[in-house]
Coordinates of C-alpha atoms and ligand atoms in Angstrom, one line a residue:
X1301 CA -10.9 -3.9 162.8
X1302 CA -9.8 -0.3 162.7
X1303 CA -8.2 -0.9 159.5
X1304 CA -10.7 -2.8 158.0
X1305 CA -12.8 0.5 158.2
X1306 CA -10.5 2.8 157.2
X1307 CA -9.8 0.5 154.2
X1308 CA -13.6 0.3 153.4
X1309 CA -14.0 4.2 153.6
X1310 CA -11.4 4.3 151.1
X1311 CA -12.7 1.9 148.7
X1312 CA -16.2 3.9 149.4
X1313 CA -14.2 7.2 148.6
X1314 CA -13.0 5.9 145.4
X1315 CA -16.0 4.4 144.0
X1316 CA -17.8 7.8 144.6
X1317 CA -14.8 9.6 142.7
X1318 CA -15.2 6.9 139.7
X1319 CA -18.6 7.5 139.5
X1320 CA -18.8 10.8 139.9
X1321 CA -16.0 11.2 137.0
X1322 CA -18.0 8.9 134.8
X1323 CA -21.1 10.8 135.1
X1324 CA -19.8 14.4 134.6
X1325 CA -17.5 13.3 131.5
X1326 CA -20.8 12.0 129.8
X1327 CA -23.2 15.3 130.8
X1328 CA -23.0 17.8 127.9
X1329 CA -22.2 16.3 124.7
X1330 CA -19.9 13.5 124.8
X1331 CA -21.0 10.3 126.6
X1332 CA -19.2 7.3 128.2
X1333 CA -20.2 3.6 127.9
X1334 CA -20.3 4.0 132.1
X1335 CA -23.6 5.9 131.3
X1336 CA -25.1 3.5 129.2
X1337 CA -27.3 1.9 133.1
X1338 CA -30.5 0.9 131.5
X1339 CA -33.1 -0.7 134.1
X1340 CA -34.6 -2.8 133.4
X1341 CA -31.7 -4.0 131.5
X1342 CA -32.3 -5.2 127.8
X1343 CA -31.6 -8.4 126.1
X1344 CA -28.9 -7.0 123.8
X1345 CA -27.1 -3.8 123.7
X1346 CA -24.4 -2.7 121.1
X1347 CA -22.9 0.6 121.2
X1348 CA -20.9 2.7 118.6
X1349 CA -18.5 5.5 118.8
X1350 CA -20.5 8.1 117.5
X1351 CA -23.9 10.0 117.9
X1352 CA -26.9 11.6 117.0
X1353 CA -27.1 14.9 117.9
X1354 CA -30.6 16.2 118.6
X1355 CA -31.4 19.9 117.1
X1356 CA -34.1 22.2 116.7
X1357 CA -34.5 20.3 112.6
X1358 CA -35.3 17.3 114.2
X1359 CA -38.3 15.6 113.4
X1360 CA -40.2 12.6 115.8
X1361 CA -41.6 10.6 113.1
X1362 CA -44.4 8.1 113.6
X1363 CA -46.4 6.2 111.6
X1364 CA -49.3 4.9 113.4
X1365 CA -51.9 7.1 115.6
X1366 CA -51.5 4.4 118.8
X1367 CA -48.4 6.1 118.9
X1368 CA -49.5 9.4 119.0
X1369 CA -49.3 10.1 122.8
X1370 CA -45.6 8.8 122.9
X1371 CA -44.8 10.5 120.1
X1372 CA -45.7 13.8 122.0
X1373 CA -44.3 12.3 125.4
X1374 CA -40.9 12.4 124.0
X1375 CA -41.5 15.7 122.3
X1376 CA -42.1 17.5 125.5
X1377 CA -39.6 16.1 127.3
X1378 CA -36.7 17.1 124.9
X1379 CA -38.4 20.2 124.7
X1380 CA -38.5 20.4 128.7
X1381 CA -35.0 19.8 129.6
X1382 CA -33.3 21.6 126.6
X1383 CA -33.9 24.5 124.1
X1384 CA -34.4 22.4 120.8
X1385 CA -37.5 22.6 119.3
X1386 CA -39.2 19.4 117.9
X1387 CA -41.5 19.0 115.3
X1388 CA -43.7 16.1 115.2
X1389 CA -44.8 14.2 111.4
X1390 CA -47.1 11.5 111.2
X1391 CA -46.2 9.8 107.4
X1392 CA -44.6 6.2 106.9
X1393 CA -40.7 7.3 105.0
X1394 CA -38.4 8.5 108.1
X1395 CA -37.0 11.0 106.8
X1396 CA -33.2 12.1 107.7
X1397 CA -32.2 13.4 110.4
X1398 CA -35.7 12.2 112.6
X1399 CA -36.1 10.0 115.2
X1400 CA -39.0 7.6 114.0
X1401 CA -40.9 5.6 115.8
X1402 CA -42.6 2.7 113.8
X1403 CA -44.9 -0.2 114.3
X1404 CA -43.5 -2.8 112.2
X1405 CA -45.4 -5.7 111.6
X1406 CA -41.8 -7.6 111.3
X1407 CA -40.8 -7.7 115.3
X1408 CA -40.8 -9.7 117.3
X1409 CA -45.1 -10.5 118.7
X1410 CA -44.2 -10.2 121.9
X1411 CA -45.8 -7.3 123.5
X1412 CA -43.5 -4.9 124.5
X1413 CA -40.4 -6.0 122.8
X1414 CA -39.0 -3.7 120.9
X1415 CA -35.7 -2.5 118.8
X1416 CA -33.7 0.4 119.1
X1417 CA -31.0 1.2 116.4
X1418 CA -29.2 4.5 116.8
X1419 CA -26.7 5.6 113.7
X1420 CA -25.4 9.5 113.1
X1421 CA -28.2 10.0 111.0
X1422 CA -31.4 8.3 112.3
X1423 CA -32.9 7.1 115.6
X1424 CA -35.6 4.1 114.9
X1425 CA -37.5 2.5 117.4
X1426 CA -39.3 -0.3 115.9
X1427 CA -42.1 -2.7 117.4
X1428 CA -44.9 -5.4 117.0
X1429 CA -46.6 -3.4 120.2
X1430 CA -47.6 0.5 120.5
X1431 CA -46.6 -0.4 124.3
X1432 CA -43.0 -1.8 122.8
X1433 CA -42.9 1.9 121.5
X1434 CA -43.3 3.5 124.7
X1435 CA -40.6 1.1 126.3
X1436 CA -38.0 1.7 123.5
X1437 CA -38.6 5.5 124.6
X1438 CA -38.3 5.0 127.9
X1439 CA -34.7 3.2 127.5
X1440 CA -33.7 5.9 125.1
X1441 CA -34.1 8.8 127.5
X1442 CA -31.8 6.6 129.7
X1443 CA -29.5 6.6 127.3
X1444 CA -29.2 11.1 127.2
X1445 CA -27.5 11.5 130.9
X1446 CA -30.0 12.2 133.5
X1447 CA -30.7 15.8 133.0
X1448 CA -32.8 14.9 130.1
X1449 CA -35.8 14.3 133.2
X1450 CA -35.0 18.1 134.1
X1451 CA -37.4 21.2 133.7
X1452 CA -35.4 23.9 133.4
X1453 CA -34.0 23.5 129.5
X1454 CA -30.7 23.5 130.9
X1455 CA -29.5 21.0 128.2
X1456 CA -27.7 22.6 125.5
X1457 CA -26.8 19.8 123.7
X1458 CA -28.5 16.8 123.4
X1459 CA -27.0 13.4 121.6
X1460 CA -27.3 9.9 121.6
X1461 CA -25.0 7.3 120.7
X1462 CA -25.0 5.2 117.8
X1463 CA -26.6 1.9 119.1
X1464 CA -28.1 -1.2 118.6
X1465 CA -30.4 -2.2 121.7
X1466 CA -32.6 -5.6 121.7
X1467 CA -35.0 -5.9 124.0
X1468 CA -37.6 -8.1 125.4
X1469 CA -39.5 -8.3 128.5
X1470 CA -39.5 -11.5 130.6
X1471 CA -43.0 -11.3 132.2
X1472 CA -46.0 -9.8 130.9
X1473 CA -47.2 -9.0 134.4
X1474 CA -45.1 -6.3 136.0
X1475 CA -46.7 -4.6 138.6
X1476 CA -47.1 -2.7 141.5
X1477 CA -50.0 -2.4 143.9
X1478 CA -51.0 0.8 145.6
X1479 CA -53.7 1.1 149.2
X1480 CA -55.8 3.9 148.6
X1481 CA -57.9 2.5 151.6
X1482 CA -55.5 2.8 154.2
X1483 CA -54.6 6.1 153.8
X1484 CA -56.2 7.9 150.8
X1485 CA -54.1 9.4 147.6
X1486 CA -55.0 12.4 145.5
X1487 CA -55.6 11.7 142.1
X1488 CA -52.9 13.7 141.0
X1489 CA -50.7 11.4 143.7
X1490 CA -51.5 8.9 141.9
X1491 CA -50.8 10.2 138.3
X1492 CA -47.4 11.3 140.0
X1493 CA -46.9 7.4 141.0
X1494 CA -48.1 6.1 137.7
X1495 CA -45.9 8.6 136.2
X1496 CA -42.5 7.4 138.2
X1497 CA -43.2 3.7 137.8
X1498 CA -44.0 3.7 133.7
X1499 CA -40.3 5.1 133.4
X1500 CA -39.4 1.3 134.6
X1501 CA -41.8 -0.2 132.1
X1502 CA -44.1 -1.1 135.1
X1503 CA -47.2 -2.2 132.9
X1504 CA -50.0 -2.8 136.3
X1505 CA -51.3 -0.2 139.0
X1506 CA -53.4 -2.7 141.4
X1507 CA -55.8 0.0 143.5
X1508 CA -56.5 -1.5 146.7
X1509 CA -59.9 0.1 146.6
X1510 CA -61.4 -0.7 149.9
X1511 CA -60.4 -2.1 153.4
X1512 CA -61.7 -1.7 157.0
X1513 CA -60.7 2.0 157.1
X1514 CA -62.1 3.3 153.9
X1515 CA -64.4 2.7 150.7
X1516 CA -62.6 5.0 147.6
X1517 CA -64.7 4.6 144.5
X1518 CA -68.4 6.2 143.8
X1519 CA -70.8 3.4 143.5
X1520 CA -74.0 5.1 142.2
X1521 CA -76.3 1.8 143.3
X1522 CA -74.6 2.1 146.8
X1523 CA -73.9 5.5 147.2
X1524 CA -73.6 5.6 151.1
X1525 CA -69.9 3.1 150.6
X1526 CA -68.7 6.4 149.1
X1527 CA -70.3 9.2 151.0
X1528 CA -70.5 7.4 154.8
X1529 CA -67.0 4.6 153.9
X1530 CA -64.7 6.9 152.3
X1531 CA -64.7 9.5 155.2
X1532 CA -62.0 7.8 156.9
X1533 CA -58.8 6.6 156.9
X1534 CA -56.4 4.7 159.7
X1535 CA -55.1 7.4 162.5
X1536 CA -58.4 9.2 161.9
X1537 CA -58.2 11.5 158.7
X1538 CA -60.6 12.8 156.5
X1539 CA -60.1 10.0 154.0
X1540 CA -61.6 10.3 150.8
X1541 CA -62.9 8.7 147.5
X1542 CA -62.9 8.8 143.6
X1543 CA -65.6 10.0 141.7
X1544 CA -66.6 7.9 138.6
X1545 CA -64.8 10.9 136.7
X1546 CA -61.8 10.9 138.4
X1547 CA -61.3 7.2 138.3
X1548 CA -61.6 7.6 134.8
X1549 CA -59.1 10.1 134.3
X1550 CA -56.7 7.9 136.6
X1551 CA -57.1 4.6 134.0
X1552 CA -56.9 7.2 131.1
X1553 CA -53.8 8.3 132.0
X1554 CA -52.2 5.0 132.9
X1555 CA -53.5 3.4 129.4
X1556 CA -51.8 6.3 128.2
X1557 CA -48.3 4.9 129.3
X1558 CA -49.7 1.7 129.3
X1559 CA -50.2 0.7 132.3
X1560 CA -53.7 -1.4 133.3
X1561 CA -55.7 -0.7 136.5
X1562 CA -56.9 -3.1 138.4
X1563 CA -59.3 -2.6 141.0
X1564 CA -59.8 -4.6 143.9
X1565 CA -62.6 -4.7 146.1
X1566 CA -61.5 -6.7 149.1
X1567 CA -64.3 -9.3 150.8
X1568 CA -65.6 -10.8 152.8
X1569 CA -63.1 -9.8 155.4
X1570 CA -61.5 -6.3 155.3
X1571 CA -65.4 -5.0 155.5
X1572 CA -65.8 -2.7 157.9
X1573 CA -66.1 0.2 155.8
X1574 CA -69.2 -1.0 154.0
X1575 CA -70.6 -2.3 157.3
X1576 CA -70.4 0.8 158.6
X1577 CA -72.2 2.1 155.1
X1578 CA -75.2 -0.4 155.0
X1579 CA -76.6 -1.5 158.3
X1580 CA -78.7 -4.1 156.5
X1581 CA -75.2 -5.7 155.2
X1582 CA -75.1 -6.6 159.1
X1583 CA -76.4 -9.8 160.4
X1584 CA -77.5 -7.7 163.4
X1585 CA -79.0 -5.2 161.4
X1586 CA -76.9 -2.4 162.8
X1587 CA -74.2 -0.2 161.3
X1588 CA -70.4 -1.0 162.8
X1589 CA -68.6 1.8 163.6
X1590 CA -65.9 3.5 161.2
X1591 CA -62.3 2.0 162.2
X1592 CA -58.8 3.4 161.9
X1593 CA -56.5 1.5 163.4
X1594 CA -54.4 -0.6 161.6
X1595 CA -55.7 -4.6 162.7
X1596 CA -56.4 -7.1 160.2
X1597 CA -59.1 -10.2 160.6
X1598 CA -62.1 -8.9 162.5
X1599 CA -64.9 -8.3 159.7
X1600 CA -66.9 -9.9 157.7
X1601 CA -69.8 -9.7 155.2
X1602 CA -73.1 -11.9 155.5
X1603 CA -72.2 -15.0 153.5
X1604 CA -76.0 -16.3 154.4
X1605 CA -77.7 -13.4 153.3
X1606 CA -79.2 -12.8 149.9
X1607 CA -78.7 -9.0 150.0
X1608 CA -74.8 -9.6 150.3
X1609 CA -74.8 -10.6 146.4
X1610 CA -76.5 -8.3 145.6
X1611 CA -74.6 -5.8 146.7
X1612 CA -71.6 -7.7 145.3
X1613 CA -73.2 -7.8 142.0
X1614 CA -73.9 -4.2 142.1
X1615 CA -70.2 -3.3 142.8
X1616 CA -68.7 -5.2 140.5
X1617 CA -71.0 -4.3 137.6
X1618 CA -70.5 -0.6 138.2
X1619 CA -66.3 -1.3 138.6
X1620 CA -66.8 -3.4 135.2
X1621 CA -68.2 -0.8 133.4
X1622 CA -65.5 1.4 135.0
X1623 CA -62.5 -0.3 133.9
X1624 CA -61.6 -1.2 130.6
X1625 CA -58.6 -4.0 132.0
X1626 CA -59.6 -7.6 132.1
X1627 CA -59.6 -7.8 135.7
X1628 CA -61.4 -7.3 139.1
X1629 CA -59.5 -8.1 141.7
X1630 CA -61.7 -10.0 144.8
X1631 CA -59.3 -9.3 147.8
X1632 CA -60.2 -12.5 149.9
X1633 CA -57.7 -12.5 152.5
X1634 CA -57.7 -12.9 155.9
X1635 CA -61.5 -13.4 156.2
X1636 CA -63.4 -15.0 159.0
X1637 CA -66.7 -15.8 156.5
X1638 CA -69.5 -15.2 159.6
X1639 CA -72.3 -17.5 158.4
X1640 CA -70.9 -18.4 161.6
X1641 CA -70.7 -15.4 163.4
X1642 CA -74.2 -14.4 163.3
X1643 CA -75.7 -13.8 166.9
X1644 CA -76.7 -16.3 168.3
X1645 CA -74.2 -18.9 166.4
X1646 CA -71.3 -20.2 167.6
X1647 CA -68.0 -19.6 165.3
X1648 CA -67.7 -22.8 163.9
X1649 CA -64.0 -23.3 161.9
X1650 CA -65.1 -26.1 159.7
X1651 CA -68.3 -23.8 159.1
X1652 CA -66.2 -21.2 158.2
X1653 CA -63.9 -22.7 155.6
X1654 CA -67.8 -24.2 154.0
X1655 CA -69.0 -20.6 154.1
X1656 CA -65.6 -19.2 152.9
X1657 CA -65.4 -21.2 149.5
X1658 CA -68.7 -21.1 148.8
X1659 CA -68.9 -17.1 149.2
X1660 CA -65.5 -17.5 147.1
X1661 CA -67.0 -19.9 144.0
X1662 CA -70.4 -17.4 144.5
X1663 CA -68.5 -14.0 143.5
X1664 CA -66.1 -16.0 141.0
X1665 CA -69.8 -16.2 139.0
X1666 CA -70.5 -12.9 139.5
X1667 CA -67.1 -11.5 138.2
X1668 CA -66.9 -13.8 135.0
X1669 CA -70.8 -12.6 134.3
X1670 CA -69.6 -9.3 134.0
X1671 CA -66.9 -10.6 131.5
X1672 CA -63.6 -9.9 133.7
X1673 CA -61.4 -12.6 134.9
X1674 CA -60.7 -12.7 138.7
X1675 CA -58.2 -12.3 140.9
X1676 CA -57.6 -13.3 144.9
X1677 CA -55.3 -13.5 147.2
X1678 CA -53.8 -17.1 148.1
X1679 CA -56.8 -17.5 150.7
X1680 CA -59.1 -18.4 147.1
X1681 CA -57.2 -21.3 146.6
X1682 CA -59.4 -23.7 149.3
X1683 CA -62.1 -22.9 146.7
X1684 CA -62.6 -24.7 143.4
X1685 CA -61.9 -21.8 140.9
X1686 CA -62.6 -21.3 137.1
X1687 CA -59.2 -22.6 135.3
X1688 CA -59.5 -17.9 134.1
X1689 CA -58.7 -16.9 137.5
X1690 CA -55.9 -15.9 138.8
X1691 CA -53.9 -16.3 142.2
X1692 CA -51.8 -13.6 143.8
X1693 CA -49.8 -15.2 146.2
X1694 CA -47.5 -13.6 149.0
X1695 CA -45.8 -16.5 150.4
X1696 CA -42.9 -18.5 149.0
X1697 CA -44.5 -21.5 149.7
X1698 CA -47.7 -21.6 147.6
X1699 CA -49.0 -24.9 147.1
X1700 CA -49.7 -26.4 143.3
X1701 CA -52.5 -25.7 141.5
X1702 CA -53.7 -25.1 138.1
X1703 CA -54.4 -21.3 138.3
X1704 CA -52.1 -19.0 136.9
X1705 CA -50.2 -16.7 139.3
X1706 CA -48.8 -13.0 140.4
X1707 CA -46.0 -13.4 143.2
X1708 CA -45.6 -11.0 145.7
X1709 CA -43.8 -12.8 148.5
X1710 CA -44.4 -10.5 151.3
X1711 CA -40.5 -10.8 152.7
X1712 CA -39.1 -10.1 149.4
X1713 CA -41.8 -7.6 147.5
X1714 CA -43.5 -5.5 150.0
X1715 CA -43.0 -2.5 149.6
X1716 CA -45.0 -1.4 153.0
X1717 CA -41.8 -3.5 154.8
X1718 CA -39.3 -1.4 156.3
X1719 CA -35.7 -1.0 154.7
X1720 CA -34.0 -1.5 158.3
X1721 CA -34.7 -0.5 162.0
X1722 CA -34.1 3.0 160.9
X1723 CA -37.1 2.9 158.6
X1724 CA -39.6 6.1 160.2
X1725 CA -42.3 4.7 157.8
X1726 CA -43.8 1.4 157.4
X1727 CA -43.9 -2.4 159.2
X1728 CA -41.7 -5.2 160.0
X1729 CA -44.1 -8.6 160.3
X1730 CA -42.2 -10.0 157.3
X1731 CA -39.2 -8.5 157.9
X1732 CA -36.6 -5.8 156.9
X1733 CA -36.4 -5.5 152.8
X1734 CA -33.1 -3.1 151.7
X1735 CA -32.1 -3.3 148.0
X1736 CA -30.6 -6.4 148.4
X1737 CA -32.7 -9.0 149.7
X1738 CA -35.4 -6.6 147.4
X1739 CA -33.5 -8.1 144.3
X1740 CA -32.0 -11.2 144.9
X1741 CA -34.8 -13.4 144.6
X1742 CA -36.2 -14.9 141.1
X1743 CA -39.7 -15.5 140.3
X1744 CA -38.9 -19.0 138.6
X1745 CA -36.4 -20.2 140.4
X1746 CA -38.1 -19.6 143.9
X1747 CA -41.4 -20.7 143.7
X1748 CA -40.6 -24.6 143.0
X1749 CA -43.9 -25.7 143.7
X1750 CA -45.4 -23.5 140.7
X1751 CA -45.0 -24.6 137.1
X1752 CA -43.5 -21.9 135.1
X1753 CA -46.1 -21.6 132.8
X1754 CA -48.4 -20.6 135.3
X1755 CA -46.3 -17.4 136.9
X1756 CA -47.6 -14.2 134.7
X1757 CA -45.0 -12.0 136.7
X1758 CA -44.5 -10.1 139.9
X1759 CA -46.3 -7.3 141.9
X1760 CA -44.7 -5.2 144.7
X1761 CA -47.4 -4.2 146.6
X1762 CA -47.6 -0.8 149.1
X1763 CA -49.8 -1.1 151.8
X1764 CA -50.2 2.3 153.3
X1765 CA -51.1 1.7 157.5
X1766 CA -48.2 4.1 157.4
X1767 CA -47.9 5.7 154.5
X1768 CA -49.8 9.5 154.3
X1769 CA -49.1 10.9 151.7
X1770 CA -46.6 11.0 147.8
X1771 CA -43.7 11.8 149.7
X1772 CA -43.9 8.8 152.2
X1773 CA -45.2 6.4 148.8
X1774 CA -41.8 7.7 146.7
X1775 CA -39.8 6.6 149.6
X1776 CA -41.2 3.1 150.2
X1777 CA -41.2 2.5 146.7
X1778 CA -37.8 3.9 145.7
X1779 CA -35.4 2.7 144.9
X1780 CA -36.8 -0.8 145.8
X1781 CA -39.4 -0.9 142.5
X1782 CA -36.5 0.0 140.3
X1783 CA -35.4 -3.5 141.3
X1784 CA -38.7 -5.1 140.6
X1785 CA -38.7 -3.8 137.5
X1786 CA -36.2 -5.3 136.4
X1787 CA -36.9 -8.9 137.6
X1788 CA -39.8 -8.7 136.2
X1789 CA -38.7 -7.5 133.0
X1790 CA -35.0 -8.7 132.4
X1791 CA -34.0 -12.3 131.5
X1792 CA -32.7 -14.4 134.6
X1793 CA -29.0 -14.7 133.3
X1794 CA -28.7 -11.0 132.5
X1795 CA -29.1 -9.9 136.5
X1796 CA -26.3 -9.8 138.7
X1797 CA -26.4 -8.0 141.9
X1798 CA -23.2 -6.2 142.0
X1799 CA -23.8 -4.9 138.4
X1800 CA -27.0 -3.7 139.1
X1801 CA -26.5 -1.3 142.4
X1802 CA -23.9 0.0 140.0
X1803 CA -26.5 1.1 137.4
X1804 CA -28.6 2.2 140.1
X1805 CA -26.4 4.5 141.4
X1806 CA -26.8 6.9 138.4
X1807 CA -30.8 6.7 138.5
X1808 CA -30.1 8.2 142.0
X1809 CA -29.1 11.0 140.0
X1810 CA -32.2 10.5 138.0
X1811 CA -34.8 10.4 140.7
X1812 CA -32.8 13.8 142.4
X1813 CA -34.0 15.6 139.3
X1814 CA -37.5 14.3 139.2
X1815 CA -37.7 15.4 142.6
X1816 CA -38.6 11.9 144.4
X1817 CA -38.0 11.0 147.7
X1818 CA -36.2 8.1 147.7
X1819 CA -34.5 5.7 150.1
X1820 CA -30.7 6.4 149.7
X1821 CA -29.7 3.3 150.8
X1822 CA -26.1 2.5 152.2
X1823 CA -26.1 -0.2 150.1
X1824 CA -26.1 1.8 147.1
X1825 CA -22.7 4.5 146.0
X1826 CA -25.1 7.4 145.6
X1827 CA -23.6 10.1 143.7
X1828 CA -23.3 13.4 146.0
X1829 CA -26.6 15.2 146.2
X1830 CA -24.6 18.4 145.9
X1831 CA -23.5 17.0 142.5
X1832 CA -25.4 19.6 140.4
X1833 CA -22.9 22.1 142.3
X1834 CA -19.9 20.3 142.3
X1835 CA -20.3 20.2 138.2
X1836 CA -20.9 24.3 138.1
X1837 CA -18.2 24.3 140.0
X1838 CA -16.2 22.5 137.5
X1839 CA -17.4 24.7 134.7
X1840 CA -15.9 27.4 136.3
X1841 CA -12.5 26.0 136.1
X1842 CA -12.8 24.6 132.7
X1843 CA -14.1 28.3 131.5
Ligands
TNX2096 C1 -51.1 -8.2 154.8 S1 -51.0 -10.3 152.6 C2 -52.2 -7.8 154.2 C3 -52.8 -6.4 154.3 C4 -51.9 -5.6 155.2 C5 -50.5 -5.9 154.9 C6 -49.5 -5.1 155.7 C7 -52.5 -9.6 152.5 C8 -53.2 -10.0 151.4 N1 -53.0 -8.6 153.3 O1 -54.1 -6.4 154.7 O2 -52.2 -4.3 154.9 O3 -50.2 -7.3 155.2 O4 -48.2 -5.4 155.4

């Protein structure tokens, strides 16, 4: 026993010595093939002995205007972490010695996919896909060792290696879910999440707009959801909600780094912050009182009365015109549909599942009228839905059907489940996540009941009982989205468990210099968060 430790300490030891070795012989010019850690990890990727070496002559060509934001998303970041200054060109002919980024007709369709080739001379990125642009970026800056996120233009020299890179994402759906209802999130929390997750080609931000605890979007027709719901949160806070503005400037700058934002409105359970809103929304006629504890499975709107769609035409009007995405997400989960519960009536469980679908196949009209496909929770799936909507399930066993599907199997892709009994934030009812059991799952091979045509991809979703604020969201979420990411976007034979804590390791290095809080995980060989000294330190000596 004894010596098993001792020998595990040592092999522990060593790894961090190899790793750290790795790491600081690639920072500074040269470059290792240890650095080359790309998450998600790309179909194909060749690399060469030499480099590109950035300087302030460079040009970022581009030659089509959808790429105009990326274009200056690179610029500022070279620009942030060094002192080379880059011009940007918008014409068709790279020139030599530029970095071009180019739509090219000739690609491969799929959205996304994209082609990196790297020689002493040029850098291309070439795609069917302005988002495929924005991708080939993103793995580019992971190929530049991890200062290249910095602020401070400590980079003096920055080069990348002659490559050929491949790429092609797996799922179109990759995406992450955030509960701004629970606890309410800043907008510029959110831009700070939207901005952390579109470095891991994340392409959906679900908002889980309202709950029991809190209503967080204007709606002009129903101002009171806003003014009366949004003032509170679970635990009691002041809460909080967006403005039609600021929701605006949240989808802008996701579409920016395209990334879609689906809003959900949950119903007809999870209601109690519009009950509290409207009285007349109540069967009784009387307002319920705000709630901030943390229970599920209590509320309900009116399915029997008229003004209920009404309301529900209202809302989801106003979010259509709101949001440029496809789809409006219903909630539908956990609902006791109280048809039944009116005074008077007895609660009546076959009456319930009758008033549940049909409140179910009611909205499903309402959302395709306002020309957005829908999506529910598993619950919609004991109502007979348009062959458009879609399905997000959270249970491994979801039963066949013929709507298409988003997985988020609550044991595996929660990201509101604690990493172990140490875990200050977050909950346990589908048990502990870590890295591992976050990774080693597979959206195909899992879900045997499904047919693969059907899964669009996979959602980690953050439900925030327990979750205040960035700082608590950056740790729940990291390093466990990393992970996602890359099921969702690599192929099933290019993952491997082992090799992938490996890559992570370095974006622990990564997310030190963006400043995130993440989970460092015992799991994981972290390089030394004094690792930033250890290398001045090494400077020193080599001076
Ligand atoms: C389940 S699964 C919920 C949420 C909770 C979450 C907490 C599902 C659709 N709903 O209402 O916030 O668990 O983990």
């Amino acid at each position: 026993m004894y010596r098993e430790i001792i020998m595990r300490t040592f092999i522990k030891f060593l790894l961090v010595i190899l790793t750290t070795t790795a790491i600081l012989s690639c920072t500074g010019s040269a470059t290792t093939t240890d650095s080359f850690r790309i998450i998600p990890k790309p179909s194909s990727v060749k690399i060469g002995k030499s480099y590109f070496k950035l300087n302030s002559n460079t040009v970022i060509n581009y030659n089509d205007s959808g790429i105009d934001f990326s274009a200056k998303y690179l610029k500022e970041i070279l620009e942030r972490s060094s002192n080379i200054e880059i011009q940007l060109k918008q014409e068709s002919t790279p020139e030599k010695m530029s970095i071009s980024l180019l739509i090219d007709p000739n690609q491969e369709k799929v959205d996304g996919a994209y082609k990196i080739s790297v020689t002493e001379e040029l850098v291309e990125v070439r795609s069917s896909s302005h988002s495929g642009i924005f991708y080939g970026i993103q793995t580019l800056l992971q190929l530049i060792p991890p200062e290249i996120m910095g602020n401070n233009k400590s980079l003096t020299d920055i080069s990348l290696p002659t490559c050929t890179i491949l790429d092609t994402p797996r799922f179109q759906w990759r995406g992450t879910m955030l509960d701004v209802a629970r606890h309410f999130f800043e907008v510029e929390e959110v831009k700070r999440y939207i901005d952390l997750i579109s470095l891991y080609k994340i392409n959906t931000l679900h908002l889980h707009l309202s709950d029991d605890q809190g209503w967080r979007i204007m709606i002009n027709s129903w101002p009171n959801l806003a003014i009366i719901g949004g003032k509170t949160e679970v635990g009691g806070g002041e809460g909080g909600y967006y403005t039609k503005n600021q929701y605006r400037e949240i989808v802008k700058y996701a579409q920016d780094r395209f990334i879609t934002i689906v809003p959900e409105i949950d119903m007809p359970g999870h209601t109690n912050a519009i009950l509290a809103s409207y009285p007349e929304l109540n069967p009784d006629g009387i307002a319920k009182k705000p709630y901030t504890g943390i229970n599920v499975g209590f509320s309900s709107l009116d399915i029997k009365n008229e003004l209920t769609y009404k309301f529900v035409d209202d809302v989801i009007r106003e979010l259509a015109e709101l949001t440029p995405g496809k789809y409006i997400h219903i909630g539908g989960d956990e609902a006791i549909p109280q048809g039944s519960g009116r005074p008077g009536e007895e609660i009546d469980k076959t009456q319930m599942k009758i008033d549940y679908k049909y409140f179910i196949e009611r909205v499903e009209k309402i959302v395709l009228s306002h020309n957005k496909t829908m999506i529910g929770w598993d619950d919609i799936e004991s109502a007979d839905l348009h062959e458009s909507t879609i399905r997000q399930i959270w249970h491994l066993k979801a039963k066949k059907s013929k709507n298409r599907a988003i997985l988020s199997p609550a044991d595996r892709a929660y990201l509101d489940m604690k990493y172990n009994q140490k875990s200050k934030r977050g909950l346990v009812w589908a048990g502990y996540i870590d890295v591992d059991k976050g990774y080693n799952w597979d959206p195909l091979l899992d879900f045997p009941n499904l047919e693969q045509d059907q899964i669009l991809g996979i959602e980690a979703p953050l439900w925030s009982e327990t979750i205040e604020d960035i700082k608590d969201i950056e740790y729940m979420a990291f390093p466990r989205l990393i992970g996602y990411s890359e099921i969702a976007w690599s192929k099933e034979e290019h993952r491997n468990y082992e090799d992938y804590i490996h890559r992570l390791a370095t974006h622990g290095r990564r997310l030190d210099i963006l400043g995130v809080n993440y989970y460092r995980s015992e799991l994981v060989t972290w390089l030394p968060r004094d690792y930033q000294k250890s290398k001045l330190v090494k400077k020193k000596t080599d001076d």
